Every structure is written in structure tokens, then in C-alpha cells.
Amino acid sequence: MQIFLIGFMGSGKSTIGKVLADKLGYAFLDLDLEIEEYENRSIEQIFKEEGEAYFRKIESKVLKSLKKHESRVVSLGGGTPCYSDNMFTISKLGTAVYIQTSQAKLIQNLSKNLDKRPLLKGLNPIRLKTKIASMLRARSSYYNKANYKVRNNAEPEVIGERIRVKLDLESA
Ligand code: S3P
């Protein structure tokens, strides 16, 4: 099975994805890293030099270039499911799991490293909260199209195990 982890920035998709891949003995792939490799520059640079519309075009292209895979976990960017026909592509290629994270936990996680996040960079705590709330409102309907949903209210190890059990997959 190819498993796509979706959810807001700062929900720990990559960390949980690695834990899950390890448990299952699956390969792991991070779409943001694939985009950086394809573009030969960082996500931050792509946003700064080309703007968001360009980033979304490349994001969709790199996603579409993925092959079906029997045993891989893929962590996607927070916006990936919400643009173009990406959710359709995801559903063709595998199974989507939404890592549902509370707003409070997102704020806590994101506040640590805002500078690396082009869409949130430079926001003061009040504006950050408002921005996250409005983005979550806009994005939830996409995230909720996932085949499965897990509440992100424990350590990555526990969440990885919950996903494994939910998907009825054997440990490696
Ligand atoms: C984005 C999330 C980021 C990255 C880009 C845009 C978004 O990925 O793809 O900065 O629109 O939510 P992470 O969710 O891995 O931080």
C-alpha cells in the first residue's frame, strides 16, 4: 500500500511518516524534498523567487510524477491536497491519512520555526493565530476527503502505531 500523510503545516507529517515507514518496513518519501531536488533550490527560495502560484504548479507536477508503490509512506506539504486536482491524484496513487492536529498544538509547533515557512513568516502571535484559523477553515474540507483520520494528540511513535492498526497492516 502507498500511504499519503496529509495535514496542516507543523502537524509532524514527516516525523510520523518516518516512524510509520520504519514500523512497516516501507520506503519513505517527503514531497517537499522531492520538489527541492527537482528545482535544485529550497521551498523558501522557490516562494521568494517565483511566488506561490509557481510553487503550486511544480508541487502538482512532482506529485503527478510519483508512481504507484506497494510499500511506501509519502508525507505531503500542508497545501498539497488543497490545490489543482491533487486530491484526485492522491486517491489514484494510494491511501490518504489525515493527521488531525488541534490549533493549539499547531501554533505551539509552528511558533518554533516560523522563518522557514513562507506562508507564515513574519507574523506576530496574534496574526499567526488568525492566519492558522482561517487557513484551517479553508483547508479542512480537503483534508477531510482522506480515507482515514487520526487525532494527533500523542507522541509520533503512538500516532504511527495508530495508523498501522487502523490500516490493518503488519509490523515489519
Ligand atoms: C505549505 C506547506 C509546506 C510547504 C510549503 C507550503 C502549505 O509543507 O509545502 O511551504 O501551503 O501549507 P509542510 O506542511 O511540510 O510544512
PDB file of C-alpha atoms and ligand atoms in Angstrom:
ATOM      1  CA  MET A   1       0.000   0.000   0.000  1.00  0.00           C
ATOM      2  CA  GLN A   2       1.166   3.565  -0.711  1.00  0.00           C
ATOM      3  CA  ILE A   3       0.196   5.804   2.214  1.00  0.00           C
ATOM      4  CA  PHE A   4      -0.058   9.595   1.872  1.00  0.00           C
ATOM      5  CA  LEU A   5       0.048  11.642   5.048  1.00  0.00           C
ATOM      6  CA  ILE A   6      -1.824  14.918   4.772  1.00  0.00           C
ATOM      7  CA  GLY A   7      -2.493  17.729   7.218  1.00  0.00           C
ATOM      8  CA  PHE A   8      -1.579  21.265   8.167  1.00  0.00           C
ATOM      9  CA  MET A   9       2.000  22.590   8.391  1.00  0.00           C
ATOM     10  CA  GLY A  10       3.512  21.748  11.741  1.00  0.00           C
ATOM     11  CA  SER A  11       1.452  18.626  12.312  1.00  0.00           C
ATOM     12  CA  GLY A  12       4.542  16.416  12.176  1.00  0.00           C
ATOM     13  CA  LYS A  13       3.730  14.570   8.934  1.00  0.00           C
ATOM     14  CA  SER A  14       7.388  13.866   8.144  1.00  0.00           C
ATOM     15  CA  THR A  15       8.277  12.691  11.649  1.00  0.00           C
ATOM     16  CA  ILE A  16       5.206  10.469  11.866  1.00  0.00           C
ATOM     17  CA  GLY A  17       5.782   9.292   8.299  1.00  0.00           C
ATOM     18  CA  LYS A  18       9.305   8.119   9.097  1.00  0.00           C
ATOM     19  CA  VAL A  19       8.112   6.338  12.246  1.00  0.00           C
ATOM     20  CA  LEU A  20       5.349   4.619  10.273  1.00  0.00           C
ATOM     21  CA  ALA A  21       7.619   3.639   7.372  1.00  0.00           C
ATOM     22  CA  ASP A  22      10.061   2.173   9.855  1.00  0.00           C
ATOM     23  CA  LYS A  23       7.380   0.127  11.579  1.00  0.00           C
ATOM     24  CA  LEU A  24       6.099  -1.278   8.308  1.00  0.00           C
ATOM     25  CA  GLY A  25       9.484  -1.732   6.646  1.00  0.00           C
ATOM     26  CA  TYR A  26       8.296   0.663   3.897  1.00  0.00           C
ATOM     27  CA  ALA A  27      10.222   3.295   1.953  1.00  0.00           C
ATOM     28  CA  PHE A  28       9.672   6.935   2.926  1.00  0.00           C
ATOM     29  CA  LEU A  29       9.402   9.979   0.691  1.00  0.00           C
ATOM     30  CA  ASP A  30       8.852  13.643   1.557  1.00  0.00           C
ATOM     31  CA  LEU A  31       7.204  15.574  -1.295  1.00  0.00           C
ATOM     32  CA  ASP A  32       8.741  18.905  -0.206  1.00  0.00           C
ATOM     33  CA  LEU A  33      12.214  17.366  -0.519  1.00  0.00           C
ATOM     34  CA  GLU A  34      11.347  15.979  -3.952  1.00  0.00           C
ATOM     35  CA  ILE A  35      10.271  19.465  -5.033  1.00  0.00           C
ATOM     36  CA  GLU A  36      13.511  20.954  -3.715  1.00  0.00           C
ATOM     37  CA  GLU A  37      15.506  18.359  -5.595  1.00  0.00           C
ATOM     38  CA  TYR A  38      13.534  18.910  -8.799  1.00  0.00           C
ATOM     39  CA  GLU A  39      14.030  22.677  -8.562  1.00  0.00           C
ATOM     40  CA  ASN A  40      17.500  22.483  -7.097  1.00  0.00           C
ATOM     41  CA  ARG A  41      16.610  25.163  -4.523  1.00  0.00           C
ATOM     42  CA  SER A  42      14.743  25.347  -1.232  1.00  0.00           C
ATOM     43  CA  ILE A  43      10.967  25.779  -0.866  1.00  0.00           C
ATOM     44  CA  GLU A  44      11.705  29.150   0.728  1.00  0.00           C
ATOM     45  CA  GLN A  45      13.707  30.210  -2.330  1.00  0.00           C
ATOM     46  CA  ILE A  46      11.029  28.992  -4.739  1.00  0.00           C
ATOM     47  CA  PHE A  47       8.377  31.084  -2.952  1.00  0.00           C
ATOM     48  CA  LYS A  48      10.668  34.095  -2.785  1.00  0.00           C
ATOM     49  CA  GLU A  49      11.947  33.945  -6.350  1.00  0.00           C
ATOM     50  CA  GLU A  50       8.859  32.681  -8.217  1.00  0.00           C
ATOM     51  CA  GLY A  51       5.840  33.142  -5.944  1.00  0.00           C
ATOM     52  CA  GLU A  52       3.208  30.748  -4.668  1.00  0.00           C
ATOM     53  CA  ALA A  53       1.427  30.098  -7.995  1.00  0.00           C
ATOM     54  CA  TYR A  54       4.645  28.734  -9.486  1.00  0.00           C
ATOM     55  CA  PHE A  55       5.275  26.594  -6.400  1.00  0.00           C
ATOM     56  CA  ARG A  56       1.766  25.089  -6.692  1.00  0.00           C
ATOM     57  CA  LYS A  57       2.355  24.235 -10.337  1.00  0.00           C
ATOM     58  CA  ILE A  58       5.591  22.407  -9.553  1.00  0.00           C
ATOM     59  CA  GLU A  59       4.081  20.757  -6.468  1.00  0.00           C
ATOM     60  CA  SER A  60       1.312  19.304  -8.621  1.00  0.00           C
ATOM     61  CA  LYS A  61       3.747  18.227 -11.317  1.00  0.00           C
ATOM     62  CA  VAL A  62       6.084  16.450  -8.883  1.00  0.00           C
ATOM     63  CA  LEU A  63       3.105  14.768  -7.199  1.00  0.00           C
ATOM     64  CA  LYS A  64       1.820  13.535 -10.568  1.00  0.00           C
ATOM     65  CA  SER A  65       5.251  12.159 -11.416  1.00  0.00           C
ATOM     66  CA  LEU A  66       5.079   9.730  -8.485  1.00  0.00           C
ATOM     67  CA  LYS A  67       4.427   6.127  -9.379  1.00  0.00           C
ATOM     68  CA  LYS A  68       2.110   3.672  -7.731  1.00  0.00           C
ATOM     69  CA  HIS A  69       4.055   1.917  -4.997  1.00  0.00           C
ATOM     70  CA  GLU A  70       3.196  -1.137  -2.951  1.00  0.00           C
ATOM     71  CA  SER A  71       5.100  -0.229   0.185  1.00  0.00           C
ATOM     72  CA  ARG A  72       5.835   3.453   0.669  1.00  0.00           C
ATOM     73  CA  VAL A  73       4.837   6.270   3.033  1.00  0.00           C
ATOM     74  CA  VAL A  74       4.743   9.740   1.464  1.00  0.00           C
ATOM     75  CA  SER A  75       4.439  12.918   3.521  1.00  0.00           C
ATOM     76  CA  LEU A  76       2.866  15.780   1.582  1.00  0.00           C
ATOM     77  CA  GLY A  77       3.036  19.536   2.048  1.00  0.00           C
ATOM     78  CA  GLY A  78       0.263  21.169   4.063  1.00  0.00           C
ATOM     79  CA  GLY A  79      -1.229  22.727   0.943  1.00  0.00           C
ATOM     80  CA  THR A  80      -0.794  19.784  -1.436  1.00  0.00           C
ATOM     81  CA  PRO A  81      -4.309  18.301  -1.121  1.00  0.00           C
ATOM     82  CA  CYS A  82      -5.931  21.723  -1.495  1.00  0.00           C
ATOM     83  CA  TYR A  83      -4.757  22.771  -4.967  1.00  0.00           C
ATOM     84  CA  SER A  84      -5.344  21.689  -8.537  1.00  0.00           C
ATOM     85  CA  ASP A  85      -6.687  18.138  -8.816  1.00  0.00           C
ATOM     86  CA  ASN A  86      -4.098  16.876  -6.350  1.00  0.00           C
ATOM     87  CA  MET A  87      -6.575  15.066  -4.121  1.00  0.00           C
ATOM     88  CA  PHE A  88      -7.708  13.101  -7.165  1.00  0.00           C
ATOM     89  CA  THR A  89      -4.083  12.217  -7.993  1.00  0.00           C
ATOM     90  CA  ILE A  90      -3.513  11.152  -4.389  1.00  0.00           C
ATOM     91  CA  SER A  91      -6.588   8.906  -4.452  1.00  0.00           C
ATOM     92  CA  LYS A  92      -5.363   7.268  -7.673  1.00  0.00           C
ATOM     93  CA  LEU A  93      -1.900   6.610  -6.263  1.00  0.00           C
ATOM     94  CA  GLY A  94      -2.745   5.381  -2.784  1.00  0.00           C
ATOM     95  CA  THR A  95      -4.497   5.849   0.531  1.00  0.00           C
ATOM     96  CA  ALA A  96      -4.644   9.203   2.316  1.00  0.00           C
ATOM     97  CA  VAL A  97      -4.426   9.604   6.086  1.00  0.00           C
ATOM     98  CA  TYR A  98      -5.261  12.969   7.649  1.00  0.00           C
ATOM     99  CA  ILE A  99      -3.132  13.831  10.681  1.00  0.00           C
ATOM    100  CA  GLN A 100      -5.684  15.968  12.508  1.00  0.00           C
ATOM    101  CA  THR A 101      -3.928  18.373  14.863  1.00  0.00           C
ATOM    102  CA  SER A 102      -5.502  20.906  17.217  1.00  0.00           C
ATOM    103  CA  GLN A 103      -4.991  24.571  16.535  1.00  0.00           C
ATOM    104  CA  ALA A 104      -3.226  24.980  19.874  1.00  0.00           C
ATOM    105  CA  LYS A 105      -0.677  22.274  19.037  1.00  0.00           C
ATOM    106  CA  LEU A 106      -0.136  23.712  15.545  1.00  0.00           C
ATOM    107  CA  ILE A 107       0.548  27.158  16.981  1.00  0.00           C
ATOM    108  CA  GLN A 108       2.954  25.662  19.500  1.00  0.00           C
ATOM    109  CA  ASN A 109       4.838  23.683  16.835  1.00  0.00           C
ATOM    110  CA  LEU A 110       4.855  26.407  14.209  1.00  0.00           C
ATOM    111  CA  SER A 111       5.969  29.218  16.512  1.00  0.00           C
ATOM    112  CA  LYS A 112       9.335  27.488  16.949  1.00  0.00           C
ATOM    113  CA  ASN A 113      10.419  27.910  13.358  1.00  0.00           C
ATOM    114  CA  LEU A 114       8.347  30.493  11.532  1.00  0.00           C
ATOM    115  CA  ASP A 115      11.170  31.776   9.375  1.00  0.00           C
ATOM    116  CA  LYS A 116      11.285  28.595   7.331  1.00  0.00           C
ATOM    117  CA  ARG A 117       7.591  28.864   6.433  1.00  0.00           C
ATOM    118  CA  PRO A 118       6.968  31.227   3.537  1.00  0.00           C
ATOM    119  CA  LEU A 119       3.217  31.475   4.195  1.00  0.00           C
ATOM    120  CA  LEU A 120       3.565  32.362   7.883  1.00  0.00           C
ATOM    121  CA  LYS A 121       6.880  34.194   8.027  1.00  0.00           C
ATOM    122  CA  GLY A 122       6.962  37.448   9.992  1.00  0.00           C
ATOM    123  CA  LEU A 123       3.534  37.080  11.625  1.00  0.00           C
ATOM    124  CA  ASN A 124       3.214  38.173  15.233  1.00  0.00           C
ATOM    125  CA  PRO A 125       1.492  35.720  17.629  1.00  0.00           C
ATOM    126  CA  ILE A 126      -1.961  37.277  17.187  1.00  0.00           C
ATOM    127  CA  ARG A 127      -1.786  37.361  13.408  1.00  0.00           C
ATOM    128  CA  LEU A 128      -0.328  33.853  13.357  1.00  0.00           C
ATOM    129  CA  LYS A 129      -3.318  32.538  15.264  1.00  0.00           C
ATOM    130  CA  THR A 130      -5.801  34.278  12.959  1.00  0.00           C
ATOM    131  CA  LYS A 131      -3.962  33.089   9.859  1.00  0.00           C
ATOM    132  CA  ILE A 132      -3.824  29.461  11.003  1.00  0.00           C
ATOM    133  CA  ALA A 133      -7.532  29.558  11.902  1.00  0.00           C
ATOM    134  CA  SER A 134      -8.544  30.921   8.512  1.00  0.00           C
ATOM    135  CA  MET A 135      -6.260  28.547   6.584  1.00  0.00           C
ATOM    136  CA  LEU A 136      -7.617  25.593   8.559  1.00  0.00           C
ATOM    137  CA  ARG A 137     -11.175  26.660   7.760  1.00  0.00           C
ATOM    138  CA  ALA A 138     -10.351  26.820   4.075  1.00  0.00           C
ATOM    139  CA  ARG A 139      -8.409  23.562   4.010  1.00  0.00           C
ATOM    140  CA  SER A 140     -10.376  21.245   6.277  1.00  0.00           C
ATOM    141  CA  SER A 141     -12.799  20.144   3.583  1.00  0.00           C
ATOM    142  CA  TYR A 142      -9.851  18.880   1.517  1.00  0.00           C
ATOM    143  CA  TYR A 143      -8.155  17.176   4.447  1.00  0.00           C
ATOM    144  CA  ASN A 144     -11.431  15.525   5.357  1.00  0.00           C
ATOM    145  CA  LYS A 145     -11.511  13.763   1.991  1.00  0.00           C
ATOM    146  CA  ALA A 146      -8.772  11.450   3.312  1.00  0.00           C
ATOM    147  CA  ASN A 147      -9.603   7.759   3.568  1.00  0.00           C
ATOM    148  CA  TYR A 148      -8.592   7.731   7.236  1.00  0.00           C
ATOM    149  CA  LYS A 149      -8.189  10.275  10.004  1.00  0.00           C
ATOM    150  CA  VAL A 150      -6.078  10.124  13.168  1.00  0.00           C
ATOM    151  CA  ARG A 151      -6.074  12.590  16.024  1.00  0.00           C
ATOM    152  CA  ASN A 152      -2.593  13.901  16.635  1.00  0.00           C
ATOM    153  CA  ASN A 153      -2.728  14.025  20.419  1.00  0.00           C
ATOM    154  CA  ALA A 154       0.249  11.847  21.369  1.00  0.00           C
ATOM    155  CA  GLU A 155       3.897  11.245  20.511  1.00  0.00           C
ATOM    156  CA  PRO A 156       4.783  10.397  16.867  1.00  0.00           C
ATOM    157  CA  GLU A 157       5.515   6.780  17.861  1.00  0.00           C
ATOM    158  CA  VAL A 158       1.947   6.371  19.182  1.00  0.00           C
ATOM    159  CA  ILE A 159       0.392   8.064  16.161  1.00  0.00           C
ATOM    160  CA  GLY A 160       2.439   5.865  13.806  1.00  0.00           C
ATOM    161  CA  GLU A 161       1.169   2.781  15.632  1.00  0.00           C
ATOM    162  CA  ARG A 162      -2.432   4.028  15.477  1.00  0.00           C
ATOM    163  CA  ILE A 163      -2.152   4.437  11.723  1.00  0.00           C
ATOM    164  CA  ARG A 164      -0.655   0.962  11.320  1.00  0.00           C
ATOM    165  CA  VAL A 165      -3.528  -0.581  13.291  1.00  0.00           C
ATOM    166  CA  LYS A 166      -6.185   1.495  11.516  1.00  0.00           C
ATOM    167  CA  LEU A 167      -4.889   0.374   8.130  1.00  0.00           C
ATOM    168  CA  ASP A 168      -4.644  -3.194   9.372  1.00  0.00           C
ATOM    169  CA  LEU A 169      -1.004  -3.540   8.316  1.00  0.00           C
ATOM    170  CA  GLU A 170       1.587  -5.933   9.713  1.00  0.00           C
ATOM    171  CA  SER A 171       4.697  -4.710  11.546  1.00  0.00           C
ATOM    172  CA  ALA A 172       7.964  -5.360   9.737  1.00  0.00           C
TER     173      ALA A 172
HETATM  174  C1  S3P B   1       2.829  24.602   2.650  1.00  0.00           C
HETATM  175  C2  S3P B   1       3.379  23.656   3.478  1.00  0.00           C
HETATM  176  C3  S3P B   1       4.805  23.302   3.444  1.00  0.00           C
HETATM  177  C4  S3P B   1       5.402  23.567   2.064  1.00  0.00           C
HETATM  178  C5  S3P B   1       5.109  24.956   1.626  1.00  0.00           C
HETATM  179  C6  S3P B   1       3.613  25.279   1.584  1.00  0.00           C
HETATM  180  C7  S3P B   1       1.381  24.917   2.792  1.00  0.00           C
HETATM  181  O1  S3P B   1       4.968  21.919   3.784  1.00  0.00           O
HETATM  182  O2  S3P B   1       4.912  22.641   1.121  1.00  0.00           O
HETATM  183  O3  S3P B   1       5.764  25.829   2.500  1.00  0.00           O
HETATM  184  O4  S3P B   1       0.792  25.517   1.873  1.00  0.00           O
HETATM  185  O5  S3P B   1       0.795  24.537   3.824  1.00  0.00           O
HETATM  186  P1  S3P B   1       4.829  21.334   5.307  1.00  0.00           P
HETATM  187  O6  S3P B   1       3.378  21.098   5.571  1.00  0.00           O
HETATM  188  O7  S3P B   1       5.595  20.064   5.237  1.00  0.00           O
HETATM  189  O8  S3P B   1       5.436  22.338   6.221  1.00  0.00           O
END
